[in-house]
XYZ file of C-alpha atoms in Angstrom:
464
model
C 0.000 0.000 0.000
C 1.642 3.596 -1.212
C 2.163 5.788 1.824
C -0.169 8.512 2.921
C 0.319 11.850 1.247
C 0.504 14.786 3.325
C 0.512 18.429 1.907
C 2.025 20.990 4.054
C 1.509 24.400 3.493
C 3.635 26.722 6.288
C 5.178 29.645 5.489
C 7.590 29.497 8.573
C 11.046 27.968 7.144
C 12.454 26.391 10.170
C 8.660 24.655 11.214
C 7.955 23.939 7.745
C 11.595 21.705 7.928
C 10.554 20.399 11.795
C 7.419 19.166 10.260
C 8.234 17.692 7.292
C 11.173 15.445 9.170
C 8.572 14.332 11.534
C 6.543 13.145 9.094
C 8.811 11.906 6.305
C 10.092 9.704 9.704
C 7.009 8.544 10.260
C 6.495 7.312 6.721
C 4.256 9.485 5.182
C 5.061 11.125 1.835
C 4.938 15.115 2.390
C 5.156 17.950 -0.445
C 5.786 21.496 0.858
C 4.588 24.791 0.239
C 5.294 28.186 1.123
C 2.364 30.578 0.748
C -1.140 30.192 0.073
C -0.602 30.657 -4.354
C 2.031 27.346 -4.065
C -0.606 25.396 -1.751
C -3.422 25.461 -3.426
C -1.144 24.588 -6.753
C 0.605 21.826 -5.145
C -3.323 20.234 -3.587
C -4.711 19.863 -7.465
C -1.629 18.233 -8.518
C -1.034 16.026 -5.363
C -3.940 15.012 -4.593
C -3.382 14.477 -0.850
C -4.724 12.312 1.566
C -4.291 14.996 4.316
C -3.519 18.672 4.407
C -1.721 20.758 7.250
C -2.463 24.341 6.690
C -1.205 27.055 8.635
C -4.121 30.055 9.083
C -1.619 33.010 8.710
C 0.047 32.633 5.148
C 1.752 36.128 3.534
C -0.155 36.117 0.826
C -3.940 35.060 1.964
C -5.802 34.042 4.829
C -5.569 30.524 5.357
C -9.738 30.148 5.801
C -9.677 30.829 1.878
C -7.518 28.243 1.250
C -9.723 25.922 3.471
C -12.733 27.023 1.625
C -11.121 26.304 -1.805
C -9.887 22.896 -0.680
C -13.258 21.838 0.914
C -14.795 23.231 -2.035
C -12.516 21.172 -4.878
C -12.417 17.545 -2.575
C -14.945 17.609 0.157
C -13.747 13.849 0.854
C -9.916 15.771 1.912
C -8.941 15.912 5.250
C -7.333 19.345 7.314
C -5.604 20.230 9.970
C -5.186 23.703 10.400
C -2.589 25.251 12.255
C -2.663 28.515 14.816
C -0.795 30.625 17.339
C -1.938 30.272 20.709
C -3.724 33.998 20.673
C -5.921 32.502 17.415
C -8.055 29.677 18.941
C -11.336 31.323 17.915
C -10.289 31.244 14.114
C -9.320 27.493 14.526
C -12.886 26.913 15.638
C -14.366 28.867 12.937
C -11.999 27.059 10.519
C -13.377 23.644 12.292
C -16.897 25.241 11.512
C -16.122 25.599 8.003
C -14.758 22.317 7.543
C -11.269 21.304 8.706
C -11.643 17.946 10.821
C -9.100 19.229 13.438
C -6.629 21.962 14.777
C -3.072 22.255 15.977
C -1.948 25.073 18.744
C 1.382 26.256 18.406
C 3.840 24.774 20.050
C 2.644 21.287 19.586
C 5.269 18.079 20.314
C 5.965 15.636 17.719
C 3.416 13.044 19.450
C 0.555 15.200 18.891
C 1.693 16.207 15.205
C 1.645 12.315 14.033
C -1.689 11.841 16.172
C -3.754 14.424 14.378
C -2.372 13.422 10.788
C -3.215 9.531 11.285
C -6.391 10.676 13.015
C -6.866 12.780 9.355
C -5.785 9.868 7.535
C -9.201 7.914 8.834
C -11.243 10.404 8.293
C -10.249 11.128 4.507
C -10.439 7.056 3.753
C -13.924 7.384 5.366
C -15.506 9.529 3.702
C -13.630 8.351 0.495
C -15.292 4.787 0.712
C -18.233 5.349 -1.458
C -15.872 6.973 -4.434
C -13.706 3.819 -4.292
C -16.412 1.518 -4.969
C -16.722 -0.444 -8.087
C -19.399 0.839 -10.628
C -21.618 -2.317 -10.679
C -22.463 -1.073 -7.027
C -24.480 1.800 -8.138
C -28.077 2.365 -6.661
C -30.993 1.137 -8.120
C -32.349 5.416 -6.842
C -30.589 8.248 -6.182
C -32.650 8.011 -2.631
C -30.697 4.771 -2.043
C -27.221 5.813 -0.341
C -24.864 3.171 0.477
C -22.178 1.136 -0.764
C -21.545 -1.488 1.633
C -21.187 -5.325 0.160
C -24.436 -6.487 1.645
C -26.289 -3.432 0.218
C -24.395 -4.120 -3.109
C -26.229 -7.148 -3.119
C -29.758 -5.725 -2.870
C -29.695 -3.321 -5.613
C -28.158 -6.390 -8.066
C -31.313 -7.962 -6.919
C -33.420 -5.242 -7.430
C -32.102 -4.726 -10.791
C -32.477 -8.522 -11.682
C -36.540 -8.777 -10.588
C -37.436 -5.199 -11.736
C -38.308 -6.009 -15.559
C -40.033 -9.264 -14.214
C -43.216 -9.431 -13.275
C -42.694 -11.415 -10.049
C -44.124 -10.311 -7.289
C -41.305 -9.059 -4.477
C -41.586 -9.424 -0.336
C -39.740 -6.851 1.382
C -38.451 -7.300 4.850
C -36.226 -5.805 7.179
C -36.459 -3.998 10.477
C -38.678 -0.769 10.639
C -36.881 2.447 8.998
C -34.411 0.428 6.861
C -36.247 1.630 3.771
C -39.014 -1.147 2.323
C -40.750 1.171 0.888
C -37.727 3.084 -0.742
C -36.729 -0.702 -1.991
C -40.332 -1.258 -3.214
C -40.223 2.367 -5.475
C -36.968 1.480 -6.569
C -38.571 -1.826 -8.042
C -41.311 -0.115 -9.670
C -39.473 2.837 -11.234
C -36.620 0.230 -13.136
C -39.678 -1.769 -14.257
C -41.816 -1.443 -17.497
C -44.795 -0.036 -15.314
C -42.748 3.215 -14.413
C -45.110 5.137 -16.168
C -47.597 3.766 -14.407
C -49.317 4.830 -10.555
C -47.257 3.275 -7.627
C -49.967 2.547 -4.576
C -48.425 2.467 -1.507
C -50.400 0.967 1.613
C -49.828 0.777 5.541
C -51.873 -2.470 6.375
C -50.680 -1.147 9.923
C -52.172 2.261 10.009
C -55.909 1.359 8.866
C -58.648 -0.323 11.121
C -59.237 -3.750 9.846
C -62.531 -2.563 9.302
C -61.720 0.049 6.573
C -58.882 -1.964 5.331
C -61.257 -4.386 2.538
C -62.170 -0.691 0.768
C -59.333 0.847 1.244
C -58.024 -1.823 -0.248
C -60.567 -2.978 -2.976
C -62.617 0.113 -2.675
C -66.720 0.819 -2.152
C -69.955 1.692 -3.379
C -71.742 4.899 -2.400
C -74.468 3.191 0.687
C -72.474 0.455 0.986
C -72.015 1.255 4.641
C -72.467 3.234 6.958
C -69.972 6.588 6.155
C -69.546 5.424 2.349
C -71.004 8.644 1.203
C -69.288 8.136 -2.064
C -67.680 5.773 -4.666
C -64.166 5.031 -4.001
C -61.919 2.905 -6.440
C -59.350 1.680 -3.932
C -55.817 1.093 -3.641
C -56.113 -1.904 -5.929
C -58.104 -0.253 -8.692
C -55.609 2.816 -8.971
C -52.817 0.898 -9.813
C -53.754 -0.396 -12.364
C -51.161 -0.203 -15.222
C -48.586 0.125 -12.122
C -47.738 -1.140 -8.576
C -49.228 -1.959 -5.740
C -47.238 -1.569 -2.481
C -49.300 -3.292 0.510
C -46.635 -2.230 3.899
C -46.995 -4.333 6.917
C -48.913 -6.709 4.995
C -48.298 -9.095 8.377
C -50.918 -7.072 10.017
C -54.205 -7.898 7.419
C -56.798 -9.756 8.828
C -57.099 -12.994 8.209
C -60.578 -12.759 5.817
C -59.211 -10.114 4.013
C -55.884 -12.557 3.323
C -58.233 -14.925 2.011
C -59.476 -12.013 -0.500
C -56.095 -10.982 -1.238
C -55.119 -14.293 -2.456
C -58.305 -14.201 -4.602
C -57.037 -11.218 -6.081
C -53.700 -12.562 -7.277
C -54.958 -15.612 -8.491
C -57.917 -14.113 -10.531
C -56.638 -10.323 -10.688
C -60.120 -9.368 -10.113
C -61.398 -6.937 -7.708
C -64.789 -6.595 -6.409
C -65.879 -3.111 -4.329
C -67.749 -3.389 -1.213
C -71.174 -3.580 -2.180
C -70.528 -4.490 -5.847
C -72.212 -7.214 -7.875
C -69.541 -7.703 -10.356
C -65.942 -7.507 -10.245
C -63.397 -5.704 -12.498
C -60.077 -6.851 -14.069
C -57.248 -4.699 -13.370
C -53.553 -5.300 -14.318
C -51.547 -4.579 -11.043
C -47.763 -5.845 -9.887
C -48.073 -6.547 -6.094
C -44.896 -5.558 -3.699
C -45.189 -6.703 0.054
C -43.025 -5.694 3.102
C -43.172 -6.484 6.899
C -40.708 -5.863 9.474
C -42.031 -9.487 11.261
C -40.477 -12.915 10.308
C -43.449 -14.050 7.755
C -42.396 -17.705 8.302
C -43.129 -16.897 12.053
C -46.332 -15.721 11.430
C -47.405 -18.709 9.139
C -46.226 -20.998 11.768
C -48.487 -19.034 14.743
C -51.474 -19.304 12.312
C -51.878 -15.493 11.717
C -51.166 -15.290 7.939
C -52.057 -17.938 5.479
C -49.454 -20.150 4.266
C -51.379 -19.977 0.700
C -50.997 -16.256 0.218
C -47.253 -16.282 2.071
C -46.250 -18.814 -1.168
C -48.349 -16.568 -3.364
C -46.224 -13.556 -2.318
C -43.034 -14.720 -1.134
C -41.614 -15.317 -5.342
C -38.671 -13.241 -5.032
C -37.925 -12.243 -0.931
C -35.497 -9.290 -0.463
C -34.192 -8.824 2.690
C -32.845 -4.887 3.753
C -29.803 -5.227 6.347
C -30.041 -3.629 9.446
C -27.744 0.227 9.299
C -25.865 -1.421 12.194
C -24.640 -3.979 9.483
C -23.690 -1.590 6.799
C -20.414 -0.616 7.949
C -19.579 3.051 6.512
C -23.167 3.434 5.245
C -24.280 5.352 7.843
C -21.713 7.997 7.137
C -23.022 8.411 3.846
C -26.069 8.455 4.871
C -25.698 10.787 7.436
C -23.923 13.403 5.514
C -26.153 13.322 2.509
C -29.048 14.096 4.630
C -27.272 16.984 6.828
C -26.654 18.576 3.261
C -30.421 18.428 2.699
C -31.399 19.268 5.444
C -29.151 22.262 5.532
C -30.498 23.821 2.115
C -34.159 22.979 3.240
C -33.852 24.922 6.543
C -31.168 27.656 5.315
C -28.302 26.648 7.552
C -23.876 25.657 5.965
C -23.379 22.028 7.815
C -21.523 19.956 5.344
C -19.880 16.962 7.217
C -19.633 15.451 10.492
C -16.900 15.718 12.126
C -14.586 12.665 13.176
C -15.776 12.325 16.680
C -18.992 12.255 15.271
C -18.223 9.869 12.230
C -16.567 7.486 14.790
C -19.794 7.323 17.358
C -21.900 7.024 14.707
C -20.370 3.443 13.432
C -20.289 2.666 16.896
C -24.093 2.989 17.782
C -26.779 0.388 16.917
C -29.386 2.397 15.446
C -32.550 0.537 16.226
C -34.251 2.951 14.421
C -32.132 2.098 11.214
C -32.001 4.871 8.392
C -35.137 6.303 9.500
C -33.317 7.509 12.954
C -30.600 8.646 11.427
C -32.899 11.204 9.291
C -34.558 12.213 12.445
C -31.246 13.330 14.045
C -29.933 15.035 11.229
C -33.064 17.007 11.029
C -32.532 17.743 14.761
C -29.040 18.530 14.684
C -29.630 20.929 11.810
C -32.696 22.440 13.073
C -30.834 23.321 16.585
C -27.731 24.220 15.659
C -25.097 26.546 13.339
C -21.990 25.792 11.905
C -20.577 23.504 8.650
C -19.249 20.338 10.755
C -21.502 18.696 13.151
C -20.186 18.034 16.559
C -20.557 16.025 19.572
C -22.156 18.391 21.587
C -24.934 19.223 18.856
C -26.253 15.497 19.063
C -29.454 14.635 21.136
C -28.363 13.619 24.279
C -30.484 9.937 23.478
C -27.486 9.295 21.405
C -24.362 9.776 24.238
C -26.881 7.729 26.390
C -26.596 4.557 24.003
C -23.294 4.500 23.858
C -23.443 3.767 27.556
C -25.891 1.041 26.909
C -28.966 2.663 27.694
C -31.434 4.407 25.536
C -32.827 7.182 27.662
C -34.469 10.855 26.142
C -34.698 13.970 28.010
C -37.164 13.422 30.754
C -37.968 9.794 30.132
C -36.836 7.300 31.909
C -36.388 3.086 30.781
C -39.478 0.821 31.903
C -37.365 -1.456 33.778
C -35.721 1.759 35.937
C -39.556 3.767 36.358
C -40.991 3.497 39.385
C -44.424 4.350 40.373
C -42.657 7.414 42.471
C -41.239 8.309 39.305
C -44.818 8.837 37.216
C -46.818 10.043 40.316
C -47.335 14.116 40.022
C -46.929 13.622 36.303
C -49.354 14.613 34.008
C -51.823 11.774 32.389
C -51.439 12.662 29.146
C -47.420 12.527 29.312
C -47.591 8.831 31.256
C -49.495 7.716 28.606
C -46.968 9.250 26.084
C -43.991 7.822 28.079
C -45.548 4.312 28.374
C -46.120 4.448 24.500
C -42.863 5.306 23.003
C -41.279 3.175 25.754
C -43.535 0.542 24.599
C -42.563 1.191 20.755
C -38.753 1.501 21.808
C -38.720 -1.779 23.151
C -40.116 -3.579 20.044
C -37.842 -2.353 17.825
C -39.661 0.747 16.438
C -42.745 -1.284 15.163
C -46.089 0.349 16.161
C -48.038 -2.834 15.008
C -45.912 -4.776 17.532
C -46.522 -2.208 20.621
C -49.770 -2.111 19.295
C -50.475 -5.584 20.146
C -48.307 -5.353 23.354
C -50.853 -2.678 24.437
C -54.187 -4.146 22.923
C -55.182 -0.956 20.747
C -55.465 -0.378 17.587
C -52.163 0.169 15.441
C -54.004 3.544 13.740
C -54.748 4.868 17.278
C -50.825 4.884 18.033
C -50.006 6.646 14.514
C -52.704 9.211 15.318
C -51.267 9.910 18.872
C -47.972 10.337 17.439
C -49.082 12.375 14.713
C -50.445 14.717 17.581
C -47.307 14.671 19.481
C -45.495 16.228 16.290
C -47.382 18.911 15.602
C -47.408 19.556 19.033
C -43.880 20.161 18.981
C -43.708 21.562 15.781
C -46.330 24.450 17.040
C -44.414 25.107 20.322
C -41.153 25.471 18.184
């Protein structure tokens, strides 16, 4: 493997020679420069892994160097360099995207340490470059380019011009519906209406005309025709989420459906013929449920023609990175505000945590770390303090407490409204994210928990 290159730009003779000993000592290949003119020359040539950059330069300020660098190769690592009376300008320059400062004086120790520590970063965030072309997403709303998700968008490219139907599953927020769109759009029936359905979210007993639709009178509340999920997509897809959660008589109509592709309002006579491609997720082990007699073993082998399974985050390595960065940069032009990378400390605790929330929790904490915050490099201290709490092995939020450690003294004086609130996240948190599950686990109806939550958000998004 070629040695790390290292591009340092000091204007200070007998430091610039002091440095680059250190370095060339410590095996790294190092290419000088003088002023800020010869730096930035030297960078597009060199292409360095890592760049030490002092902030006062005789012929520019060092920050426009950093901004020129960060703007050429946002994937390049620096380390800028100050005086001890400069410190604020080193946190600006942090701010606007070096991953790290150096104080004058600084021993040799610390010198190696922040390069090597540079070094990581820059082959971090260089992963998804390096990756071979075949990798590419099936979306541009797929980000990743870990082996096992290399895997899933060769499969997704493989059934897409087929008309087999697909079964999603995965844990909750690790994208099933993202994989089922993906599906659709690389198919022939792009042009055509992709129908997505929660199974979760609707009472079982709307789900037959949500599903298959109504006639006007058909029951009580159907005030007016209504085609159904099935109906409008025709020509396209049909997405049915959580499809674990269907009752067990509208299963046997389901499997009607595929088998005759005829559907049949509520309250019709006659059915209809419509041309739809059926996509299925849940986050639940459908093998399971067959087994426990809650989902027919007819309709599972009806469905279950081409399975793809979605990898947890916590198994796709330097995904999260990606993922996390492309979504700050969103995030950051949707709400007005510069972050453009995290920085190491953050990179590092990231690959560390185990997401239980998967991509979907990621998204949420970008959108609360750029909400909350200033700056161009997120930081440890802008995180949610749920995350620092899981990397102590617990899972805590800011005036909740785990199940297992709340006590009755600990709810007593509390508002009703907030136990119930505390008991029902707690209760989602501890099966995995899936409202179906705590649903079950707290014998109400799935939609009833989406509703609540709904509430809670706009709640919060008012009092912001």
């Amino acid at each position: 493997m070629n040695a790390p290159q290292v591009l340092l730009i000091e204007d200070t003779a007998a430091l610039q020679t002091v440095y680059q000993t250190v370095l060339r000592n410590a095996g790294f290949q190092v290419t000088t420069a003088s002023d800020a003119a010869g730096g930035l020359r030297r960078f597009r040539r060199t292409g360095a892994d890592v760049v030490l950059l002092d902030l006062m330069l005789p012929d520019a300020d060092g920050r426009e160097v950093l901004d020129q660098i960060v703007a050429a190769r946002p994937d390049t690592s620096v380390v800028v360099i100050t005086s001890q009376g400069s410190i604020d300008r080193a946190v600006e320059a942090m701010r606007a995207g070096a991953c790290e400062f150096l104080v004058k004086p600084f021993d040799e120790q610390r010198l190696l340490s922040a390069v090597e520590n540079a070094i990581s970063t820059t082959r971090v965030r260089g992963a998804v470059a390096e990756r071979k072309p075949a990798a590419a997403a099936p979306s541009s709303e797929f980000i990743g380019t870990s082996e096992v998700m290399r895997k899933v968008y060769d499969k997704v490219g493989s059934v897409a011009r087929s008309m087999a139907t697909v079964f999603v599953t995965g844990e909750s927020g690790t994208g099933k519906e993202l994989c089922a769109q993906a599906v659709h759009n690389l198919s022939a029936r792009a042009s055509g209406p992709f129908i997505a359905l929660n199974c979760g979210a609707i009472p079982g007993d709307l789900l037959e005309s949500e599903v298959f639709g109504h006639l006007k009178g058909s029951f009580t509340g159907a005030i007016s025709d209504k085609p159904g999920a099935a109906a409008a997509a025709d020509g396209g897809t049909l997405f049915l989420d959580e499809v674990c959660e269907m009752d067990l008589n509208l299963q046997t109509k389901l499997l009607r459906f595929l088998q005759t592709s005829m559907v049949q309002p509520v309250g019709a006579t006659k059915p209809r013929k419509v041309n739809v491609r059926i996509i299925c997720a849940t986050n639940r082990d459908p093998l399971e449920e067959v087994r426990l007699g809650r989902f027919r073993a007819d309709l599972f082998y009806r469905l279950h023609v081409v399975p793809i399974h979605l990898p947890p985050l916590r198994e796709r390595g330097d995904d999260v990175i990606a993922i996390a960065e492309t979504a700050l940069q969103r995030f950051s032009g949707e709400e007005g505000r510069d972050f453009r990378q995290l920085s190491p400390e953050v990179a590092a605790l990231f690959q560390s945590l185990p997401w239980p929330g998967n991509v979907r929790q990621v998204l949420n904490v970008m959108r609360n770390v750029v909400v909350l915050n200033h700056g161009r490099v997120v930081t440890p201290e802008m995180l949610p303090a749920d995350l620092h709490s899981a990397v102590a092995g617990t899972v805590s939020r800011p005036g909740r407490e785990r199940p297992e450690a709340l006590q009755l003294a600990g709810l007593v004086g509390r508002p009703l409204a907030e136990i119930e609130r505390i008991v029902i996240e707690e209760t989602i948190a501890m099966n995995g994210g899936s409202v179906p599950r705590a649903a079950r686990v707290l014998e109400v109806s799935p939609s009833t928990l989406y509703r609540k939550r709904e509430a809670w958000a706009e709640g919060r998004k008012a009092a912001e």
